[in-house]
CSV table of C-alpha atoms (C1' of nucleotides) in Angstrom, one decimal:
chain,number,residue,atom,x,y,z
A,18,UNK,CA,55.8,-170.4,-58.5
A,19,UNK,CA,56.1,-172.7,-61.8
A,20,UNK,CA,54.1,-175.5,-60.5
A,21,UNK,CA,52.0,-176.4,-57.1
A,22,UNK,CA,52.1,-173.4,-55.4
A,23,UNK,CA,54.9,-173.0,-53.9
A,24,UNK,CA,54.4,-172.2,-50.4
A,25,UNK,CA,55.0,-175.4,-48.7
A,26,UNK,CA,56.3,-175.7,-45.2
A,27,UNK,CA,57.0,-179.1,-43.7
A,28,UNK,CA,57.9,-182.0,-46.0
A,29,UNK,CA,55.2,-183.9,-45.9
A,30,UNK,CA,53.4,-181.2,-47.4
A,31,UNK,CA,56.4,-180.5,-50.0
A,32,UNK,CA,56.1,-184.5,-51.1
A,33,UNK,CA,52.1,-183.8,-50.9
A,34,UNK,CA,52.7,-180.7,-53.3
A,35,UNK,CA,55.2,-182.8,-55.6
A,36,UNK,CA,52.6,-185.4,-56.3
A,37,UNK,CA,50.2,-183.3,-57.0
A,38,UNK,CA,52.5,-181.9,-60.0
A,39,UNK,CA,53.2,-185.3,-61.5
A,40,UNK,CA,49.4,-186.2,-61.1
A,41,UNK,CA,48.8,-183.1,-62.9
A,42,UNK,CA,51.4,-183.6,-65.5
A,43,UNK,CA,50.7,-187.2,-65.9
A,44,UNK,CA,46.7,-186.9,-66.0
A,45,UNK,CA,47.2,-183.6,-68.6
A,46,UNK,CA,49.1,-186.2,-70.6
A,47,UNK,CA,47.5,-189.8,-70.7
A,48,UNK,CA,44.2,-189.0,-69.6
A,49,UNK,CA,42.5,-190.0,-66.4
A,50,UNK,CA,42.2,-193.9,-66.9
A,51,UNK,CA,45.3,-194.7,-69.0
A,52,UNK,CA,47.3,-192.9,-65.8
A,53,UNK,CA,48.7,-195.7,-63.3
A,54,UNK,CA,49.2,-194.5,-60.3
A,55,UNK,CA,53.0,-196.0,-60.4
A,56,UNK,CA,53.2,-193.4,-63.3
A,57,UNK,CA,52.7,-190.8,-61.1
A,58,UNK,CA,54.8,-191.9,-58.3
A,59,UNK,CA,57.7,-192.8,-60.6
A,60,UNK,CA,57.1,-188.8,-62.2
A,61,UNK,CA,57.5,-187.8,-58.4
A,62,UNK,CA,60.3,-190.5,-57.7
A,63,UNK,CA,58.2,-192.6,-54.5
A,64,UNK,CA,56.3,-195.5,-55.0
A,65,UNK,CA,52.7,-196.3,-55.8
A,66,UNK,CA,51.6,-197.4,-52.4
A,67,UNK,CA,53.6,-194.3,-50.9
A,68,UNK,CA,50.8,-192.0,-52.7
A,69,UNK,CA,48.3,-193.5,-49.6
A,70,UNK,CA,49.7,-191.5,-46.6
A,71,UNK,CA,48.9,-188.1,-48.9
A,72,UNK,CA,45.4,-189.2,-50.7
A,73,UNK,CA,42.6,-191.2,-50.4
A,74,UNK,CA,42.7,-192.2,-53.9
A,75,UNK,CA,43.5,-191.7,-57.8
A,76,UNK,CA,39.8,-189.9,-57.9
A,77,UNK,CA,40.7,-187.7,-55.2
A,78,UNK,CA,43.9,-186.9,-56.5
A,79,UNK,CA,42.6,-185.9,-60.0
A,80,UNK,CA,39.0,-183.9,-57.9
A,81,UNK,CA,42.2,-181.7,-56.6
A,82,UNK,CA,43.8,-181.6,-59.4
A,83,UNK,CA,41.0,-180.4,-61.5
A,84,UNK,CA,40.2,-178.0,-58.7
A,85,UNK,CA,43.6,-175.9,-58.3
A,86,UNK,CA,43.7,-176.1,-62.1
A,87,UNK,CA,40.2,-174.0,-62.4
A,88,UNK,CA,41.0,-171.8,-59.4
A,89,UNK,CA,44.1,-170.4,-60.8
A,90,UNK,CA,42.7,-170.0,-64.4
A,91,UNK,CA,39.4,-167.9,-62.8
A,92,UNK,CA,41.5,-166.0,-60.8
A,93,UNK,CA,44.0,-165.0,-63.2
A,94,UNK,CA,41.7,-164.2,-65.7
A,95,UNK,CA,40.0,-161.8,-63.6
A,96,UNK,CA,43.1,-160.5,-61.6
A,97,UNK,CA,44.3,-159.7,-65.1
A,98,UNK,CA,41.3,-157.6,-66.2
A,99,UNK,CA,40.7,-156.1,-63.1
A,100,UNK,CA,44.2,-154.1,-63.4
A,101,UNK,CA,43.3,-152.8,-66.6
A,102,UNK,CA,40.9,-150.1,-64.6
A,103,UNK,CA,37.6,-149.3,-65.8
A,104,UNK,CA,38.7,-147.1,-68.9
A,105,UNK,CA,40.0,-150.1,-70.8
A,106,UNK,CA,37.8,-150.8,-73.8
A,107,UNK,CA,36.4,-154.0,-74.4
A,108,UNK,CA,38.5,-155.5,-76.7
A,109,UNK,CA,41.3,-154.6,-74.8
A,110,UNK,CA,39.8,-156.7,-71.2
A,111,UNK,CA,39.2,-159.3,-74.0
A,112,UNK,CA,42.5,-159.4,-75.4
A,113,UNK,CA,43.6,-159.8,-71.6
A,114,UNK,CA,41.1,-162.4,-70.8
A,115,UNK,CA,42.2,-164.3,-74.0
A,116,UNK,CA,45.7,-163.8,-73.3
A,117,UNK,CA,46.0,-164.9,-69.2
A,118,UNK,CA,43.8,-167.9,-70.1
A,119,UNK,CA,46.4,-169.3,-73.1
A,120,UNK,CA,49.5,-168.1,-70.5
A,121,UNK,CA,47.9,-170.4,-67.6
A,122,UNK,CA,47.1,-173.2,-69.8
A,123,UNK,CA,49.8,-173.1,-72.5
A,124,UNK,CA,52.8,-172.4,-69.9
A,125,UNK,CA,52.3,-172.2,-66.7
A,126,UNK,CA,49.9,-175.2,-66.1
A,127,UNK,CA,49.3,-179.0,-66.0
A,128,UNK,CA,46.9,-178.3,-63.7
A,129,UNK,CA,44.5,-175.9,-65.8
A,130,UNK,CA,45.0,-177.8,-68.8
A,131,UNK,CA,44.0,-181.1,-67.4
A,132,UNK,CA,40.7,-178.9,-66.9
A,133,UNK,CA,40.2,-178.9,-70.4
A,134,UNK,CA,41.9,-181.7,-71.9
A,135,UNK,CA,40.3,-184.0,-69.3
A,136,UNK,CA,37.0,-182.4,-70.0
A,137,UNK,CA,35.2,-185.8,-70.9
A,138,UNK,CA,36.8,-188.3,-68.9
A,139,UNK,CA,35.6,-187.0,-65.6
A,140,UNK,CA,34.6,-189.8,-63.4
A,141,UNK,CA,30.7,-189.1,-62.3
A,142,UNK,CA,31.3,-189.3,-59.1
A,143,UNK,CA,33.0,-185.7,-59.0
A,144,UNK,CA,31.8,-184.3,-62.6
A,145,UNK,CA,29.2,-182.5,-61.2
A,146,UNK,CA,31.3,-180.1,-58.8
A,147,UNK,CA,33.5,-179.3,-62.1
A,148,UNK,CA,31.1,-178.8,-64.3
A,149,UNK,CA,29.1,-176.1,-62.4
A,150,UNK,CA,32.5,-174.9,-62.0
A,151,UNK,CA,32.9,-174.7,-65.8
A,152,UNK,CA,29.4,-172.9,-66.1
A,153,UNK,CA,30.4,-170.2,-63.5
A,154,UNK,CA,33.6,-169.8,-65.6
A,155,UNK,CA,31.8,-169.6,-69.2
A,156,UNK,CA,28.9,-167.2,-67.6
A,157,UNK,CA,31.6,-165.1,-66.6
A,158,UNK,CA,33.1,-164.9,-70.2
A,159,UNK,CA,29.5,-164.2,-71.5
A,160,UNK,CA,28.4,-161.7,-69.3
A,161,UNK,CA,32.3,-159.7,-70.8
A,162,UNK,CA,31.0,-160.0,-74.7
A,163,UNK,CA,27.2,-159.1,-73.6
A,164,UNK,CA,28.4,-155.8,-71.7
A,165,UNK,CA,31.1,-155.4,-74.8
A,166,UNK,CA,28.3,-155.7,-77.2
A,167,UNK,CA,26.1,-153.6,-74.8
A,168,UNK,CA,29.1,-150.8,-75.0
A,169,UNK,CA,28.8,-151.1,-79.2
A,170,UNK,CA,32.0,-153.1,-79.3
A,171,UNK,CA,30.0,-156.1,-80.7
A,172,UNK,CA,28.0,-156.3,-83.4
A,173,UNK,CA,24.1,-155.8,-82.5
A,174,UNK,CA,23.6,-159.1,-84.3
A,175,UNK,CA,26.0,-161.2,-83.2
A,176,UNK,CA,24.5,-164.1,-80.9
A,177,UNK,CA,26.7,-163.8,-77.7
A,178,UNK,CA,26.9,-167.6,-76.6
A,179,UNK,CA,28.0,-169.0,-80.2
A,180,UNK,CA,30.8,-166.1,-79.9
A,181,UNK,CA,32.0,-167.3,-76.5
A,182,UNK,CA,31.4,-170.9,-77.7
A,183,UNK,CA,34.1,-169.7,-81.2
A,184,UNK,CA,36.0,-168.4,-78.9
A,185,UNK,CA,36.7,-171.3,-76.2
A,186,UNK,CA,37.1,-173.2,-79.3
A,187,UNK,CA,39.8,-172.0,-80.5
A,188,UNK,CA,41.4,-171.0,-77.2
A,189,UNK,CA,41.2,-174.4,-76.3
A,190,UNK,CA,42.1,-176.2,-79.3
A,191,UNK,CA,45.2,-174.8,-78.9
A,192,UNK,CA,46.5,-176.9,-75.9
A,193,UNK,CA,46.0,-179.7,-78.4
A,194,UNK,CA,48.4,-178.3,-80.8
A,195,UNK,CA,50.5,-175.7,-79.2
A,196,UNK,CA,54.3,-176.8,-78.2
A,197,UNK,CA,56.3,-174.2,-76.4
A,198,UNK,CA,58.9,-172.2,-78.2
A,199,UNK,CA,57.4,-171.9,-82.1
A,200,UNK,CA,55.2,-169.0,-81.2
A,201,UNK,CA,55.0,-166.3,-78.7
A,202,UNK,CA,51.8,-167.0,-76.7
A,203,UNK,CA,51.2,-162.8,-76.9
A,204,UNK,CA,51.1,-163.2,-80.5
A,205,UNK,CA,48.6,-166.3,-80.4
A,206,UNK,CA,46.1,-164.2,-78.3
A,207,UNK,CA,46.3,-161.3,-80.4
A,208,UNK,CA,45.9,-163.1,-83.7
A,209,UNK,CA,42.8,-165.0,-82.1
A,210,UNK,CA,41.1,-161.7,-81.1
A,211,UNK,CA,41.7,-160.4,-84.0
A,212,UNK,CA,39.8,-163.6,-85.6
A,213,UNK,CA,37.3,-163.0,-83.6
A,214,UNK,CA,36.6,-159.2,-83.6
A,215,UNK,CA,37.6,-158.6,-87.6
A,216,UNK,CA,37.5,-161.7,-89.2
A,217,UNK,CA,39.9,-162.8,-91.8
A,218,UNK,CA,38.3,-161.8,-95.2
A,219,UNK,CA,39.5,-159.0,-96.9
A,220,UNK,CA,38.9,-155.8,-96.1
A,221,UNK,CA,36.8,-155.4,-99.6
A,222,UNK,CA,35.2,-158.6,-99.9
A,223,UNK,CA,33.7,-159.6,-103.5
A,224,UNK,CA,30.6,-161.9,-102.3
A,225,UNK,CA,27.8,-160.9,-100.2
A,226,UNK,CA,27.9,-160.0,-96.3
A,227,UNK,CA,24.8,-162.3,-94.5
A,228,UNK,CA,21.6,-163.3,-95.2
B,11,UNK,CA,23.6,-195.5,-94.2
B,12,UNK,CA,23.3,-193.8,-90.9
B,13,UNK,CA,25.9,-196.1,-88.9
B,14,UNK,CA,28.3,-198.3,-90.2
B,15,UNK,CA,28.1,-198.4,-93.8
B,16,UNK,CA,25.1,-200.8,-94.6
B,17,UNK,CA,26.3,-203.3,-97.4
B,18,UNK,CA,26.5,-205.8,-95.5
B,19,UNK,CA,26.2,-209.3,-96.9
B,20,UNK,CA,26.6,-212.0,-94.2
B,21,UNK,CA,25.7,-212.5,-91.2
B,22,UNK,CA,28.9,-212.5,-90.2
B,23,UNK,CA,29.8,-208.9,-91.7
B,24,UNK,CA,26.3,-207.6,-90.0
B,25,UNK,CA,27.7,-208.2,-87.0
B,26,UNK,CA,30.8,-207.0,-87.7
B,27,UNK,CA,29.6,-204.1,-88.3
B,28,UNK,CA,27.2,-204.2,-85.0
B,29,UNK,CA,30.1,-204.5,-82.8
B,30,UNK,CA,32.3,-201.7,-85.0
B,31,UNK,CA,29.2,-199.2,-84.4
B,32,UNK,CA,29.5,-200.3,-80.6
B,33,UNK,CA,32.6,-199.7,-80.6
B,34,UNK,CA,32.9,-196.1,-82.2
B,35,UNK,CA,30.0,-195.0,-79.9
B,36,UNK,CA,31.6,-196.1,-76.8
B,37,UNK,CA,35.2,-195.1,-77.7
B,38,UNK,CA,33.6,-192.2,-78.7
B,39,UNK,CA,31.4,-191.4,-75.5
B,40,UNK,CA,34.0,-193.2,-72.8
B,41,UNK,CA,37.6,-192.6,-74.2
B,42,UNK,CA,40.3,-195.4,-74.9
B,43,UNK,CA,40.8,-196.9,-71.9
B,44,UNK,CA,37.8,-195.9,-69.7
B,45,UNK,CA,35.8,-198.2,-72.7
B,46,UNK,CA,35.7,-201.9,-71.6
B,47,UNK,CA,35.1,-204.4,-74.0
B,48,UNK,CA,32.6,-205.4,-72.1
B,49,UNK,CA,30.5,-201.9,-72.8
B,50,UNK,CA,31.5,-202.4,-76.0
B,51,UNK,CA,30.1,-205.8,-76.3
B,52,UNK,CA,27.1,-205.1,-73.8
B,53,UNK,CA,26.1,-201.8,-76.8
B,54,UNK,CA,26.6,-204.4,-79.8
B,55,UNK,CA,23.8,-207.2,-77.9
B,56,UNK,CA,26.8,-210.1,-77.3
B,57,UNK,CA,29.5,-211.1,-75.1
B,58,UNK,CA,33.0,-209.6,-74.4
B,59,UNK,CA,34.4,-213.3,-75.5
B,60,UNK,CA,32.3,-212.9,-78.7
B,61,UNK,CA,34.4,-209.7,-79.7
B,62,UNK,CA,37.4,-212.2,-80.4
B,63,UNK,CA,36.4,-214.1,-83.2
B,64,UNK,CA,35.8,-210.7,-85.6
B,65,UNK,CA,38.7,-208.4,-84.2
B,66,UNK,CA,42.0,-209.4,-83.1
B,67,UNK,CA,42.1,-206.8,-79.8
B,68,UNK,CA,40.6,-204.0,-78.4
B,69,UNK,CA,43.4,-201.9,-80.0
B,70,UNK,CA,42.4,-203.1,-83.8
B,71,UNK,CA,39.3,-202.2,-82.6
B,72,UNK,CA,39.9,-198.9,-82.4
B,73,UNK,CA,42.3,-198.8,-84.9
B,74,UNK,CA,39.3,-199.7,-87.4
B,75,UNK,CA,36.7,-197.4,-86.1
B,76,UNK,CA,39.7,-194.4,-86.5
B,77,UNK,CA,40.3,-195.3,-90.2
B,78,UNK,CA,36.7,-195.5,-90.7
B,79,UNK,CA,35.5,-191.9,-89.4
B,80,UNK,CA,38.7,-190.2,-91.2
B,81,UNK,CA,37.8,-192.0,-94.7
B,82,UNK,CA,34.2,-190.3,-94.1
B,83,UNK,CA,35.0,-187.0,-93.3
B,84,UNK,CA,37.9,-186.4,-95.6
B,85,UNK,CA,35.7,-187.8,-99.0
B,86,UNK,CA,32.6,-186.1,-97.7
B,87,UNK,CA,34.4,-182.8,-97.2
B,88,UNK,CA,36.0,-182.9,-101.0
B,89,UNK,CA,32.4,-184.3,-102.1
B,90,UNK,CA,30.7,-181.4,-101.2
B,91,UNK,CA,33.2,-179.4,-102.6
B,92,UNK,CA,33.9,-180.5,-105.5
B,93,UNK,CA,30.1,-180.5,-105.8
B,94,UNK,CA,30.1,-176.6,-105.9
B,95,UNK,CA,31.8,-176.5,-109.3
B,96,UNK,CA,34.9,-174.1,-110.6
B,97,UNK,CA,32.9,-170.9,-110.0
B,98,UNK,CA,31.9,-171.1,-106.8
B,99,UNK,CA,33.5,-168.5,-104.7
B,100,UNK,CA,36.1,-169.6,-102.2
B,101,UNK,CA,34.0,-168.0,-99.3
B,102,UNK,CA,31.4,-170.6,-100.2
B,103,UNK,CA,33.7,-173.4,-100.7
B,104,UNK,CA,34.9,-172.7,-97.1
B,105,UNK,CA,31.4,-173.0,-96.0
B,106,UNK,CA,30.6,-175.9,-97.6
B,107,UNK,CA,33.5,-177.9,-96.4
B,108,UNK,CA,32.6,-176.3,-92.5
B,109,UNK,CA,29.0,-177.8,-93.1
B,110,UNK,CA,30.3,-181.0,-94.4
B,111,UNK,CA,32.9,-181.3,-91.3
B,112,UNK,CA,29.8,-180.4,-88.7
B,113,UNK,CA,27.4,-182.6,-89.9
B,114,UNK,CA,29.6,-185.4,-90.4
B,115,UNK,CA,30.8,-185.5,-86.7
B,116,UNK,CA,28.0,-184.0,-84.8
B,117,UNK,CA,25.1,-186.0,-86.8
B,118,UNK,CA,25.7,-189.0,-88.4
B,119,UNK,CA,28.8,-190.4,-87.5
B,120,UNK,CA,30.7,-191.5,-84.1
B,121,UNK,CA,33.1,-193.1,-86.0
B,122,UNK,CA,34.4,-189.7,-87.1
B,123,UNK,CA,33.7,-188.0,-83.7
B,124,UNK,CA,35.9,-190.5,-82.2
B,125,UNK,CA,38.5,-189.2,-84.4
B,126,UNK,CA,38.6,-186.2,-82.6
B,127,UNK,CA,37.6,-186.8,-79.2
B,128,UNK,CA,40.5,-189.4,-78.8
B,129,UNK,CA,43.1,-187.3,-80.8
B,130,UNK,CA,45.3,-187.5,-78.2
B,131,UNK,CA,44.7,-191.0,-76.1
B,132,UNK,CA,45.8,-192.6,-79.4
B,133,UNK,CA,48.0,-196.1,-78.1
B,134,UNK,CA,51.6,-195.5,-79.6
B,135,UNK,CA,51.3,-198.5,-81.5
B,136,UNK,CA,48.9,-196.9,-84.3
B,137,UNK,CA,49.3,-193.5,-83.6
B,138,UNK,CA,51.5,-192.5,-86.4
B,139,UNK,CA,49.7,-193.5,-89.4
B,140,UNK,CA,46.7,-192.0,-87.6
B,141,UNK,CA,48.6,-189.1,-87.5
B,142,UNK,CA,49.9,-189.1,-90.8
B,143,UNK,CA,46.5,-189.1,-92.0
B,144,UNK,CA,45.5,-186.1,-89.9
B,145,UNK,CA,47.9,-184.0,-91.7
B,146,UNK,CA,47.2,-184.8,-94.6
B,147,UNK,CA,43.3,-183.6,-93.8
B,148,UNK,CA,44.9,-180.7,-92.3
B,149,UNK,CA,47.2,-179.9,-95.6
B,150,UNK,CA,44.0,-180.3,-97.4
B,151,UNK,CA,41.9,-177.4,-95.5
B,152,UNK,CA,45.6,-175.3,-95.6
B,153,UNK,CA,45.3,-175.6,-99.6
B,154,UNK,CA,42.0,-174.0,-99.7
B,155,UNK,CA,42.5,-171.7,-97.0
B,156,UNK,CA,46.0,-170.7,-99.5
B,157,UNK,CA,43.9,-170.7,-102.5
B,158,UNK,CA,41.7,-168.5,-101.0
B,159,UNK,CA,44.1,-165.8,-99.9
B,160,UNK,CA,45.8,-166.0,-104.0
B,161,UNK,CA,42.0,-165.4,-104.8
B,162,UNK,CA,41.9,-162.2,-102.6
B,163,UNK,CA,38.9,-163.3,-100.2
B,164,UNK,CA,41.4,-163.6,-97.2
B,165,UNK,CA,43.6,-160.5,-96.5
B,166,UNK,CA,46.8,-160.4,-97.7
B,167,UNK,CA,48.4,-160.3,-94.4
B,168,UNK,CA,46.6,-163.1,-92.4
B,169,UNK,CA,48.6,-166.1,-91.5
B,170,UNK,CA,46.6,-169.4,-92.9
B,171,UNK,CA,48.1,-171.8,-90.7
B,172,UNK,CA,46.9,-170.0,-87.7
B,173,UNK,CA,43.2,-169.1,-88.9
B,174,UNK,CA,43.1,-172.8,-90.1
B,175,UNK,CA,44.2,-173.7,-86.5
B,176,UNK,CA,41.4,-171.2,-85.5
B,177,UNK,CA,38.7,-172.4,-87.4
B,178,UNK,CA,39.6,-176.1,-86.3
B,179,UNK,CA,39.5,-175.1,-82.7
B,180,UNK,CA,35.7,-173.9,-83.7
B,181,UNK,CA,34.5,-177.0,-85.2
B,182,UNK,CA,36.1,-179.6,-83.1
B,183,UNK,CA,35.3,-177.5,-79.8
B,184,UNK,CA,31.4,-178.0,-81.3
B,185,UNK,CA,31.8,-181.5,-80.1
B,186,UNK,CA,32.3,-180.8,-77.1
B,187,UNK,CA,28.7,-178.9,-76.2
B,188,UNK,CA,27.0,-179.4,-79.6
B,189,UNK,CA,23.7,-181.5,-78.9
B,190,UNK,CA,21.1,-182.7,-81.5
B,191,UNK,CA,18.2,-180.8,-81.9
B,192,UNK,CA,18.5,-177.1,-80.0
B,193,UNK,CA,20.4,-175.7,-82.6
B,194,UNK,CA,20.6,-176.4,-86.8
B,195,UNK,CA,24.0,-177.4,-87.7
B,196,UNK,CA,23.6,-175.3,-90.9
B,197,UNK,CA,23.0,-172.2,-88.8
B,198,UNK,CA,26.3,-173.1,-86.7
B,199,UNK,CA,28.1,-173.6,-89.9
B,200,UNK,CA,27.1,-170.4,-91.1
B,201,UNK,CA,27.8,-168.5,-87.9
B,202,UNK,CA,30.9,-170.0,-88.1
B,203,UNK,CA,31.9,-169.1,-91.9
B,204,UNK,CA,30.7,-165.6,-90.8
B,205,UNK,CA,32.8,-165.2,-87.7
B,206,UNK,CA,35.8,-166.9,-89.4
B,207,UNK,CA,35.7,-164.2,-92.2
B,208,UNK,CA,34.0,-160.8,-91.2
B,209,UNK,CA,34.5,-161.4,-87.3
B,210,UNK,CA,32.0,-160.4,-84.3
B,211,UNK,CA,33.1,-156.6,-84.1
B,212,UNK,CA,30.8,-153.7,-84.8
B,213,UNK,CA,31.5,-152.7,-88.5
B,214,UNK,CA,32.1,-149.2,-87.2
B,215,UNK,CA,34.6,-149.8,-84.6
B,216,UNK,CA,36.4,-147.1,-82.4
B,217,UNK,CA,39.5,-148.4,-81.7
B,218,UNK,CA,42.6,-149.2,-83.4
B,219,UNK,CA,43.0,-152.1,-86.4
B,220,UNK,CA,46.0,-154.4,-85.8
B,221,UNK,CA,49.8,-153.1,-85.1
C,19,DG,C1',56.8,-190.9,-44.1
C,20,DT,C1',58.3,-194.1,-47.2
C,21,DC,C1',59.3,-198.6,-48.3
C,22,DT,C1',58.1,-203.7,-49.8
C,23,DA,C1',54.9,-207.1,-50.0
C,24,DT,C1',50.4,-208.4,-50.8
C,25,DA,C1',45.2,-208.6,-51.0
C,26,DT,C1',41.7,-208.1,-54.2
C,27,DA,C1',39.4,-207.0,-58.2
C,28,DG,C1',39.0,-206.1,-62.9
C,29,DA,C1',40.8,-206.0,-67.4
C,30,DG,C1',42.1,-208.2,-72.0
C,31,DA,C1',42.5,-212.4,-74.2
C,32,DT,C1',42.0,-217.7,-74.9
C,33,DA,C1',39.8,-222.4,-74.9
C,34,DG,C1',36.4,-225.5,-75.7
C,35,DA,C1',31.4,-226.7,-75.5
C,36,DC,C1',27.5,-226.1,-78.3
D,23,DG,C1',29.4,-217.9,-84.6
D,24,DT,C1',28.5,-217.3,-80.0
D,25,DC,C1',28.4,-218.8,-75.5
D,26,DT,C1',30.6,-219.7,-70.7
D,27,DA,C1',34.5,-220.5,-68.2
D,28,DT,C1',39.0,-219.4,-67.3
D,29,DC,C1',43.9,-217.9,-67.8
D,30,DT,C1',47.0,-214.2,-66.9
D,31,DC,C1',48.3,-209.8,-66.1
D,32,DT,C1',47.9,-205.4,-64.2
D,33,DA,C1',45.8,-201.9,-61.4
D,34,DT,C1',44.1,-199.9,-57.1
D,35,DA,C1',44.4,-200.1,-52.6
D,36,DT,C1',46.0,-202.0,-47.9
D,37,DA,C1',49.3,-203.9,-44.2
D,38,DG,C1',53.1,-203.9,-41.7
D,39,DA,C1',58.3,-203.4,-41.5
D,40,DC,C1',61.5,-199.8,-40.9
DNA sequence: GTCTATATAGAGATAGAC
DNA sequence: GTCTATCTCTATATAGAC
């Protein structure tokens, strides 16, 4: 289960399930209008006019695209924090949280990352299905660092939506600059909760705190 | 000097600079290839012909507008410092150059936004000096980040690469969902300064520190 | 189901009038 | 300098053979 999902029975739906990948792979690359569509039948060796008998068109093909993509990040994310059990602290869930969404989007997935690097090229005619998608997905986020700050695992202080907003930024940054192999994607979720729970100054800092 | 740069003599060079402004907004807004110079001509008040007898191609174009928002950001950014003087702490150096950064691409400047927002729909033909130059932005912020650490204001033990990586991630996210006028961009610089350094966690946590 | 060939539209770029 | 008209190429999408 390294791309698609796996599970296809006849071929047609294997070939369906292969272009989907390249679109995917090809879209997470080049973007949405610098994609031909001969790129991504010559990344799922067929032809450009082949792509017709599976989709109606390149929008359709990137709508389901961006769709699978979200789907498996959402559910992973949760699946992931729901088998820590309610004991867990926190910072542990968000450790988890931080650490299934940089796995899905780092490794596993062209489709999750075409979510986010295809953020702003979303053709209107389907943006506003994925964006509400995107809210869901964010509230969820917020609603873990409110009840974490509710538990006294956050600072009183703190503004909850610039913390998830830090946070997404640096989580998704990271697909523009991460390349597989340099760093262990464990240790890139650690060190960004770490960030973002104790900061980076020392320990005994010299200036002042906050206003 | 809110677009462009102003000093402009002829009429020619006005609209030059028009059509540049045009340009960066729409590059900016649309992406590389989504932007027609059409939209590009129909934003500057002339004709998609018209573009032809300033620019050589929509790729010089952009090309142009890229050279023009990194030139801003990076003298702005060592401005501002440098403007701080030798005693300045390195916390507050760090937020000055944060402050500089934010309100360079979230207020004034779609030239510099562009930068960002088409990092990676760059053609191949000018990628790599546009590339160069973002290292050498990035070497820049790795240098004070370094400095910082020798100074004893960042713990000994945190990797600079990665919390420069971080705090990028944080800025350029802001482009993303930043919009004028809901929130002050010096209050998101400080939040940002402030999460970078003494993170979001309660100062009297009850779990564990690091490994 | 997949191919080749093609219809059709839209893009970047050029030419020449004014 | 800017316009309109147009060349040319390329892209999406369709049609029909196999």
């Amino acid at each position: 289960m390294q791309p698609s999902d796996g599970k296809a029975r006849t071929k047609s739906e294997k070939t369906r399930l292969r272009i989907l990948d390249a679109a995917a792979k090809t879209f997470r690359d080049k973007g949405y209008s610098a994609t031909r569509l001969a790129d991504i039948a010559a990344a799922a060796g067929t032809q450009a006019g082949s792509l017709y008998y599976h989709f109606d068109s390149k929008e359709q093909l990137l709508d389901e695209v961006l769709q699978r993509g979200h789907g498996r990040v959402a559910e992973t994310v949760r699946m992931r924090i729901g088998a820590l059990g309610p004991a867990a602290s926190f910072r542990d869930r968000l450790r988890a949280a931080i650490l299934a969404h940089l796995e899905i989007n780092l490794r596993h997935d062209d489709y999750a990352a075409a979510n986010i690097h295809l953020h702003n090229q979303i053709p209107a005619a389907i943006r506003r299905r994925h964006i509400a998608k995107h809210r869901t997905y964010a509230a969820y986020w917020q609603e873990l660092l409110a009840e974490a700050q509710a538990a006294g695992e956050i600072g009183q202080d703190v503004d909850i939506s610039m913390a998830r907003l830090n946070l997404f930024g640096m989580m998704n940054w990271s697909i523009e600059w991460y390349r597989p192999g340099r760093l262990d994607i464990g240790e890139l979720a650690d060190n960004m909760c770490r960030t973002l729970f104790d900061g980076i100054g020392s320990p005994s800092p010299g200036g002042m705190a906050e206003t």
